[in-house]
Tab-separated table of C-alpha atoms in Angstrom:
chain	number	residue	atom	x	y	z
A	256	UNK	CA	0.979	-15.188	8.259
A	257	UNK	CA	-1.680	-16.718	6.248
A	258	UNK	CA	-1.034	-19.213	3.394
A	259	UNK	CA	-0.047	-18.205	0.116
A	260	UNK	CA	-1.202	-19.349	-3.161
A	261	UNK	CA	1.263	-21.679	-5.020
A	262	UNK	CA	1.625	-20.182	-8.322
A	263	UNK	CA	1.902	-24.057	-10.155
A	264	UNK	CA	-1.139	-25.592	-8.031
A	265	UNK	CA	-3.013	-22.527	-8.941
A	266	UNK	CA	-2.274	-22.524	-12.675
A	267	UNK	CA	-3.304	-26.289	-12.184
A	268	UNK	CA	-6.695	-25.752	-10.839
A	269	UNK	CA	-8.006	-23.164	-12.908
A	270	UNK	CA	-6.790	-25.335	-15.901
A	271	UNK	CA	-9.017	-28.237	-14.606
A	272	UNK	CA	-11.587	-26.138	-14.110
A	273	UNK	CA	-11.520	-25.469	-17.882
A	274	UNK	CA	-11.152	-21.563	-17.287
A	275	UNK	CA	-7.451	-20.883	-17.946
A	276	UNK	CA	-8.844	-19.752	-21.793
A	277	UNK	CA	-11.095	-16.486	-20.270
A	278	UNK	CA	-8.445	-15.043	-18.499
A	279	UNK	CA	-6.890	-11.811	-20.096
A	280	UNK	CA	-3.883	-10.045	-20.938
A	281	UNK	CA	-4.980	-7.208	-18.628
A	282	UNK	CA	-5.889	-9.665	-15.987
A	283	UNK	CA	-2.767	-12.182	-15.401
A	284	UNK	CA	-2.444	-15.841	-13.827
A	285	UNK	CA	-0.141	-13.822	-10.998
A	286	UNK	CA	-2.471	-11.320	-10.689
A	287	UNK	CA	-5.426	-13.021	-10.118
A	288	UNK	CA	-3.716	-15.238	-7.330
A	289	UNK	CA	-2.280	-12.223	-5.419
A	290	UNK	CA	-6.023	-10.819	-5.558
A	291	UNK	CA	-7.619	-13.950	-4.214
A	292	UNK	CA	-4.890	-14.251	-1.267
A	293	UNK	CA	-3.775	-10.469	-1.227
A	294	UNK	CA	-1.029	-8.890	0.996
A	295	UNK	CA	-3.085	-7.467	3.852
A	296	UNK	CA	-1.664	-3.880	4.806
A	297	UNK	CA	-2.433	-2.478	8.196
A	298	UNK	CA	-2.474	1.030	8.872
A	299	UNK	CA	-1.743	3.007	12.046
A	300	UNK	CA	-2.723	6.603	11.749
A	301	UNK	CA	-5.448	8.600	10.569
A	302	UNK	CA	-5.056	11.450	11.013
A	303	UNK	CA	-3.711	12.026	7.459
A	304	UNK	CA	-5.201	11.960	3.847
A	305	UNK	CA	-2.748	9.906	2.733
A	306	UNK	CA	-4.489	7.188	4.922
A	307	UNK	CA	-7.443	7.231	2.742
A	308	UNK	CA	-5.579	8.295	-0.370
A	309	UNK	CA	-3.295	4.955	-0.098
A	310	UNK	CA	-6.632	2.735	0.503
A	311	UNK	CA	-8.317	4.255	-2.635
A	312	UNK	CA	-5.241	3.111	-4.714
A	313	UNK	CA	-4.629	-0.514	-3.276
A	314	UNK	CA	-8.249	-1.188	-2.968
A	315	UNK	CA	-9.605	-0.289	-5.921
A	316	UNK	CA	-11.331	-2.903	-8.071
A	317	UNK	CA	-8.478	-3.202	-10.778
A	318	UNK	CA	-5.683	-1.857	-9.027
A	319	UNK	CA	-2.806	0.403	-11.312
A	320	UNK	CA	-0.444	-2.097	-12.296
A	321	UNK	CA	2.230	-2.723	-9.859
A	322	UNK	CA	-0.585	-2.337	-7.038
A	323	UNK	CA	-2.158	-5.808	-7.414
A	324	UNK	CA	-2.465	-8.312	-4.928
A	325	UNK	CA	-2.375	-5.948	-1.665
A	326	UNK	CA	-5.182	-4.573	0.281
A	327	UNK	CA	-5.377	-2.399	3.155
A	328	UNK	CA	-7.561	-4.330	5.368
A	329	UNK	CA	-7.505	-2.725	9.064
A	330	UNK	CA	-7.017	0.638	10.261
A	331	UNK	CA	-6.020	1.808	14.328
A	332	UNK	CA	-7.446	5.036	14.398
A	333	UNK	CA	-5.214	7.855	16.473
A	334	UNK	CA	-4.904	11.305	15.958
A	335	UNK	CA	-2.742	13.924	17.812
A	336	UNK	CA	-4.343	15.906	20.553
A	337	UNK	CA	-2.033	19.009	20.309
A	338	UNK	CA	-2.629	19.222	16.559
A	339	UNK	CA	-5.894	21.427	15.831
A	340	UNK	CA	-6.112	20.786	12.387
A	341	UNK	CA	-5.556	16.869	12.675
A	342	UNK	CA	-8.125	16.518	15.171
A	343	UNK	CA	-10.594	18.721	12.971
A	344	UNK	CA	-9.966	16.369	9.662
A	345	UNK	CA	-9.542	12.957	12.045
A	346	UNK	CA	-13.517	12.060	11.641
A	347	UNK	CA	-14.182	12.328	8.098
A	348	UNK	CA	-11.265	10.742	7.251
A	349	UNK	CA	-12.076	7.592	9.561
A	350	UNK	CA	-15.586	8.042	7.474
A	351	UNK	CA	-14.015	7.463	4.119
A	352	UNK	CA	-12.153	4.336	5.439
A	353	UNK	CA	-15.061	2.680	6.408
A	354	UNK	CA	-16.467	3.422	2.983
A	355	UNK	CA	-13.443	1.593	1.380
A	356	UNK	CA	-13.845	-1.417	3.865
A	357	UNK	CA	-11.495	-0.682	5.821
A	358	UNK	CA	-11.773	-2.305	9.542
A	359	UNK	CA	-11.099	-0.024	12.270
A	360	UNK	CA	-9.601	-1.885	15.293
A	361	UNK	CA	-8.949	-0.842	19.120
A	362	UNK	CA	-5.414	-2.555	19.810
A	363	UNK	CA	-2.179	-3.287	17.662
A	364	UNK	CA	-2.146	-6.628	19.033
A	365	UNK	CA	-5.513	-6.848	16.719
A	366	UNK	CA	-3.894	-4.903	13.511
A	367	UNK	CA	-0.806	-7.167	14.221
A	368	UNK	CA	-2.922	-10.478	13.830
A	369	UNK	CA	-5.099	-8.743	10.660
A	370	UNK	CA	-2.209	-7.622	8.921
A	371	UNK	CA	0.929	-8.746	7.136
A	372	UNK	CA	2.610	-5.794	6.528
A	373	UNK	CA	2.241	-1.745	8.297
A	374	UNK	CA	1.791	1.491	7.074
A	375	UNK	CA	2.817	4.393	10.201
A	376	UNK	CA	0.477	6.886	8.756
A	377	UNK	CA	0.386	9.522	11.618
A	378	UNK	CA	0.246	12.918	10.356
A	379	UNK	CA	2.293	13.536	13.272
A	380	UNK	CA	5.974	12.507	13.772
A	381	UNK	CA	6.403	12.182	17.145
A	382	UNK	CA	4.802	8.792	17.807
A	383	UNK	CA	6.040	7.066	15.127
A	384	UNK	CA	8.767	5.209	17.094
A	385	UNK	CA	6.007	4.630	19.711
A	386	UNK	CA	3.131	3.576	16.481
A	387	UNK	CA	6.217	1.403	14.611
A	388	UNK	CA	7.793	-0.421	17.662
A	389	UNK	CA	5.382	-3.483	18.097
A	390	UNK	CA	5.623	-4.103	14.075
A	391	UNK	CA	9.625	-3.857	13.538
A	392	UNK	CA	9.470	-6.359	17.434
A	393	UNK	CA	7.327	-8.604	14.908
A	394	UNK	CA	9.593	-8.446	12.176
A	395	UNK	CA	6.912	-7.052	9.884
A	396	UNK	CA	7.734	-4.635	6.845
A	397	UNK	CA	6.730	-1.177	7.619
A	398	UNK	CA	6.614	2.030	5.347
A	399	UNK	CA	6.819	5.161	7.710
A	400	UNK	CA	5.373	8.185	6.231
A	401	UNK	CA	6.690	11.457	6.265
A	402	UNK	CA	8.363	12.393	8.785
A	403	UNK	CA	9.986	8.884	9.522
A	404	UNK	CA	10.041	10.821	13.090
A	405	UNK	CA	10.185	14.456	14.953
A	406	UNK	CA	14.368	13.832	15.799
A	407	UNK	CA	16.945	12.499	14.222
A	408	UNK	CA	17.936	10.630	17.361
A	409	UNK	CA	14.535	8.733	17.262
A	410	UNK	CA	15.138	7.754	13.313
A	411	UNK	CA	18.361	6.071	14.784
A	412	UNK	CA	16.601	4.080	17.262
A	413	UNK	CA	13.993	3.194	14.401
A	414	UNK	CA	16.874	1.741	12.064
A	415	UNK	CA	18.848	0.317	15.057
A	416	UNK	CA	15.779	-1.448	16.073
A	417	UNK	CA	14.681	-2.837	12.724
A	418	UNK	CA	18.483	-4.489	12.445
A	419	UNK	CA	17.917	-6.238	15.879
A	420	UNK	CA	14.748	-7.344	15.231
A	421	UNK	CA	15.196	-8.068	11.334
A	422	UNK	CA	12.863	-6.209	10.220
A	423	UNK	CA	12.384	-4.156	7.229
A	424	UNK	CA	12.209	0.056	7.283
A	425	UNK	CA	11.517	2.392	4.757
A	426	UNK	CA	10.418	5.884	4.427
A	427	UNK	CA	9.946	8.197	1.883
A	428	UNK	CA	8.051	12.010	0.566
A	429	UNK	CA	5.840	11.336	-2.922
A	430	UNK	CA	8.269	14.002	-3.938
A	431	UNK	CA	11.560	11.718	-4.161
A	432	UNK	CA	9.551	9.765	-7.156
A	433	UNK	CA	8.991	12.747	-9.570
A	434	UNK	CA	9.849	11.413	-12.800
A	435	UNK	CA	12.369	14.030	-13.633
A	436	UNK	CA	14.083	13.556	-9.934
A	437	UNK	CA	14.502	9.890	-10.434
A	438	UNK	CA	16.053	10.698	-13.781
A	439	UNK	CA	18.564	12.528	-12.495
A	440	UNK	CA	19.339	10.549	-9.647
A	441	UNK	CA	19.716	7.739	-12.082
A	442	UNK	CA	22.541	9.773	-14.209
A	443	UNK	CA	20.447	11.382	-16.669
A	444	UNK	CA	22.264	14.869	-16.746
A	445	UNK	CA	25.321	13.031	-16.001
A	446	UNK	CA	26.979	14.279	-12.345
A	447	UNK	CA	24.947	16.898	-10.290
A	448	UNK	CA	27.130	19.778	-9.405
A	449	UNK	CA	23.659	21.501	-8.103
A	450	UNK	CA	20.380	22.170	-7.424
A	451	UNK	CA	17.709	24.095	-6.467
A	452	UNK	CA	14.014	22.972	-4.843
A	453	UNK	CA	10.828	24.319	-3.564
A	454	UNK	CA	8.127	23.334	-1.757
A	455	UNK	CA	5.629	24.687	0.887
A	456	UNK	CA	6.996	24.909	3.901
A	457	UNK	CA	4.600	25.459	6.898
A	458	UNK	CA	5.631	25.311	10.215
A	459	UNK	CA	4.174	23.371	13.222
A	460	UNK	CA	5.067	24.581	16.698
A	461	UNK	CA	5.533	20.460	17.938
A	462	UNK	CA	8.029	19.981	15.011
A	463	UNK	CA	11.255	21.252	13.754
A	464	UNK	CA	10.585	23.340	11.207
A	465	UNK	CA	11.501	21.942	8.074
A	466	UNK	CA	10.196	18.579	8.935
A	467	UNK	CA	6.521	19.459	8.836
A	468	UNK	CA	6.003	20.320	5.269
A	469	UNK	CA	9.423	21.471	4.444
A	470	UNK	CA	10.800	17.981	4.282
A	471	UNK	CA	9.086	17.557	0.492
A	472	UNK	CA	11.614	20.118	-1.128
A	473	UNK	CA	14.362	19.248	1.062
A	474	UNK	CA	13.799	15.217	-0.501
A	475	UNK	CA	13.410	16.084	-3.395
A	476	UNK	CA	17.405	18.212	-3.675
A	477	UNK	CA	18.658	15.107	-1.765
A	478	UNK	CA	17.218	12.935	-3.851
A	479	UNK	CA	19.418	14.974	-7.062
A	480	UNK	CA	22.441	15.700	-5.132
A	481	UNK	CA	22.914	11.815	-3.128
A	482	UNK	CA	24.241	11.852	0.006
A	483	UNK	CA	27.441	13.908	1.438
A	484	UNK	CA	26.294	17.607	2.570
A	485	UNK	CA	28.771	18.770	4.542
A	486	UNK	CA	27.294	21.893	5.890
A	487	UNK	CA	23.786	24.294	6.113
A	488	UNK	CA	23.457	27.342	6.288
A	489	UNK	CA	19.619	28.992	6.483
A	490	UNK	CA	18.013	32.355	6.550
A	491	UNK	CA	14.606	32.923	7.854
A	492	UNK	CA	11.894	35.123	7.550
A	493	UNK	CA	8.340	34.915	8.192
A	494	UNK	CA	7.552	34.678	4.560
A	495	UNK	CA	10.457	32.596	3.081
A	496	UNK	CA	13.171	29.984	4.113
A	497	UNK	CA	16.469	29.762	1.751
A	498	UNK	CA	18.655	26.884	2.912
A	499	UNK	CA	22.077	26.484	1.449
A	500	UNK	CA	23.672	23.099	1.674
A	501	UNK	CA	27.472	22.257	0.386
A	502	UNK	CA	28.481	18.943	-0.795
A	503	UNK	CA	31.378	16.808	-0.932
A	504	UNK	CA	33.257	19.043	-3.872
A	505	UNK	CA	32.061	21.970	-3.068
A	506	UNK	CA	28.827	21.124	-4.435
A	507	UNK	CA	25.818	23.408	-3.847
A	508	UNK	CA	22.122	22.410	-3.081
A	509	UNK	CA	19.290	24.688	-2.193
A	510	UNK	CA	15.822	24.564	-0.785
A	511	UNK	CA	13.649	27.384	-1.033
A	512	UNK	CA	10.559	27.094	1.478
A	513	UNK	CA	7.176	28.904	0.832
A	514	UNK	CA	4.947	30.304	3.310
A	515	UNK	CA	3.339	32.635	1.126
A	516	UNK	CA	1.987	33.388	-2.632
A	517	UNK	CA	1.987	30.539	-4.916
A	518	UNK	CA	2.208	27.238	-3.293
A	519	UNK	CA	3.825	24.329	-5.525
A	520	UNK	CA	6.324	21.360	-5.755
A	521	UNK	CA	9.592	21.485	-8.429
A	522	UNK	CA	13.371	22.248	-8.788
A	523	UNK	CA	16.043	22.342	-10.710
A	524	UNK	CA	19.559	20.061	-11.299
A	525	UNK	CA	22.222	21.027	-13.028
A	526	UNK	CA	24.447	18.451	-14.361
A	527	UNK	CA	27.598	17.984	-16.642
A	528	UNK	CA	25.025	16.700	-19.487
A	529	UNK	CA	22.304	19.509	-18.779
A	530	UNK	CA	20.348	21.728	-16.849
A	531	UNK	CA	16.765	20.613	-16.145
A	532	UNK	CA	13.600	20.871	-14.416
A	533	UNK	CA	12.545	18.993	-11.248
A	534	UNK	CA	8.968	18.074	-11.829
A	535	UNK	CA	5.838	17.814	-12.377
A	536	UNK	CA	4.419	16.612	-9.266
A	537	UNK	CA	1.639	13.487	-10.454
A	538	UNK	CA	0.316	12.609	-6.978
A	539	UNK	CA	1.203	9.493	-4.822
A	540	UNK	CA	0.977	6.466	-6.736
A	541	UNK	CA	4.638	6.471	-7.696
A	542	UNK	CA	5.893	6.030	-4.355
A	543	UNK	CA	3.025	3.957	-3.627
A	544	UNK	CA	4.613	1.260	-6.253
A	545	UNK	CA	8.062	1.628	-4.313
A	546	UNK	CA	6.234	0.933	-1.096
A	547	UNK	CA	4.100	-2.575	-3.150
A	548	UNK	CA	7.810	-3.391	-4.046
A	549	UNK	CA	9.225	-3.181	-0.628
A	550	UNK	CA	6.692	-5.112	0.506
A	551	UNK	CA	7.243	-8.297	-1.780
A	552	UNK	CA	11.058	-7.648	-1.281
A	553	UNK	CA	11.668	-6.259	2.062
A	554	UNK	CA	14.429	-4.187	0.397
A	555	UNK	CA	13.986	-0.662	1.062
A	556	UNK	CA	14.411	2.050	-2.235
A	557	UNK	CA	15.927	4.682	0.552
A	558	UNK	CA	18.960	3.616	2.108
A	559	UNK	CA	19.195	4.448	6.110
A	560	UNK	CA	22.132	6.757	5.306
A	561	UNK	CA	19.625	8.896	2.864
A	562	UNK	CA	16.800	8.589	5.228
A	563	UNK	CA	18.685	10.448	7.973
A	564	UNK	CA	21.257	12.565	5.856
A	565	UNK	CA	17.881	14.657	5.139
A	566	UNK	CA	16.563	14.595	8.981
A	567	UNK	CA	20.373	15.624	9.782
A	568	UNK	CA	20.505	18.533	6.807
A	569	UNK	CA	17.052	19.952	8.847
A	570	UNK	CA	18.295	20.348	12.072
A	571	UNK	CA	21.455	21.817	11.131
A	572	UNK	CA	18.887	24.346	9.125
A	573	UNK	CA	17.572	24.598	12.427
A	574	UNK	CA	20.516	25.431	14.414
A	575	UNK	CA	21.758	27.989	11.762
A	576	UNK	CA	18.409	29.863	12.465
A	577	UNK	CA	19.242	29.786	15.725
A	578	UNK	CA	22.940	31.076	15.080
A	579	UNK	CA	21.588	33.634	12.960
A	580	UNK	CA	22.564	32.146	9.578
A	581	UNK	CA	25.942	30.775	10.599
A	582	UNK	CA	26.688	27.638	9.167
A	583	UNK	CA	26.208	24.328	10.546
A	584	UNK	CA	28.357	20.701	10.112
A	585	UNK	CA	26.033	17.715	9.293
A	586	UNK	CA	28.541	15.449	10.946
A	587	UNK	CA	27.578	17.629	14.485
A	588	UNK	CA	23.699	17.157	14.195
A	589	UNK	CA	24.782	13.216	13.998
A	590	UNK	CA	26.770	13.629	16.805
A	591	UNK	CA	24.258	15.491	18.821
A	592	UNK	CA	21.231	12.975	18.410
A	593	UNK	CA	24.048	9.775	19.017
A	594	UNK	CA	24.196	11.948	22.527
A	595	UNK	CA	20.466	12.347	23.228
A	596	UNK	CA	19.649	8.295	21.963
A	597	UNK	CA	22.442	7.196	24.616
């Protein structure tokens, strides 16, 4: 880990320098350290735009507030094979890195040694266990994009792994940081006794189905309605997912997923203060602060539990497809992966 700035000696050395009266309001003492010694992010996975969208936000010349002092220094490129579209979008993206200085490397030993902290950016959730492994063994922080992985029983081993090691996990969807979602988590409405999300919801054959691109919607009602679904049921067509969840209480949660018309992000809570909208979607630099955060702290936003309540709620949508609609426990999608890690 290289050496960090001392905050004092720094303030002491710019003040003999006879400097200390330029600097700005915009520009502060902290600030300007962090830049000159920032947090160097590494990133595995590019098969993604996040990949590029996240280095256009921490490397930017004056970062957002909350994004100063980290840059994303070194990228190791993969992409899936099986995954048409990834492969197609792979080169440009690797393209755009470059452009934002970003050094591509051949080996996680060398992103290991460039980096402080790790972003698993794989489009893909299958290797993410596999791309995440060698960072949590190193005791490094590591945000995990969406999906955090392609099974529940592999998030387990991810979590298990990080608490041997003593390392730091957290992953997240953009969606969970909608301003109106993290009012309501925070009690704005009062209790939840429901809601109702949507998001697009395309399906990938290597995936379960929700966890491609259904997972957004599905964060964003867990994110409203905590943890505690007790069972899902789902029905199907080629156009349209609805997926019913019940609470502890007899609390109801849905998630509508769209595969055709009008593609968009948003919701709805309703609470003993007030009904209210889930939404607008602004883009990633919300949970992009969470992840800056999480990196100073190594105190993850998203608790474990959360993290694989959702993955759990999506394969019990899965079953119930495959039971025609029946419902399906939670509690038994926690017991099957606990069968398939052992």
């Amino acid at each position: 880990m290289k050496q960090r700035y001392d905050r004092r000696q720094f303030l002491q050395t710019m003040t003999a320098a006879g400097i200390g009266a330029g600097l700005t309001a915009s520009r502060p003492l902290s600030a300007m350290a962090l830049a000159a010694d920032p947090i160097r992010i590494g990133i595995i996975g590019c098969d993604t735009s996040h990949a590029v969208a996240f280095a256009k936000s921490f490397n930017k010349d004056v970062p957002s507030p909350g994004l100063e002092g980290f840059r994303i220094v070194a990228a190791l490129p993969e992409a899936s094979p099986d995954i048409e579209n990834n492969q197609k979008r792979f080169p440009g993206y690797l393209e755009e890195l470059k452009k934002l200085n970003v050094e591509l490397v051949s080996s996680m030993d060398d992103l290991l040694a460039k980096s402080d902290v790790i972003m698993v950016e794989s489009n893909d959730g299958r290797p993410h266990l596999r791309q995440a492994l060698p960072a949590i063994k190193a005791g490094k922080k590591v945000f995990i994009d969406k999906p955090i992985t392609a099974s529940l029983a592999e998030a387990i081993e991810i979590f298990d792994l990080a608490e041997k090691h003593n390392a730091a996990v957290f992953s997240a969807s953009s969606l969970r940081y909608m301003d109106a979602a993290q009012a309501v988590a925070n009690g704005s409405i009062g209790k939840v006794f429901g809601a109702e999300a949507y998001s697009p919801c395309a399906l990938e054959k290597t995936h379960p189905d929700l966890y491609w691109y259904g997972i957004h919607g599905v964060e964003t009602l867990c994110t409203v309605m905590g943890t505690g679904c007790v069972s899902v049921s789902r029905t199907f067509t080629p156009e349209t997912d609805m997926v019913v969840g019940v609470w502890d209480g007899g609390r109801i949660g849905t998630f509508r997923g769209i595969r055709s018309g009008k593609q968009d992000y948003g919701g709805k809570a309703f609470g003993e203060k007030g009904i209210v909208e889930l939404g607008p979607y602004k883009g990633y630099e919300p949970l992009l602060l969470r992840v800056a955060e999480f990196f100073k702290t190594g105190v993850s936003p998203v608790s474990r539990e959360a993290t694989l309540e959702i993955l759990a709620i999506m394969d019990a949508a899965d079953e119930s497809k495959r039971r025609k609609g029946a419902a399906v426990t939670v509690a038994s999608m926690f017991e099957r992966a606990r069968k398939r890690k052992h």
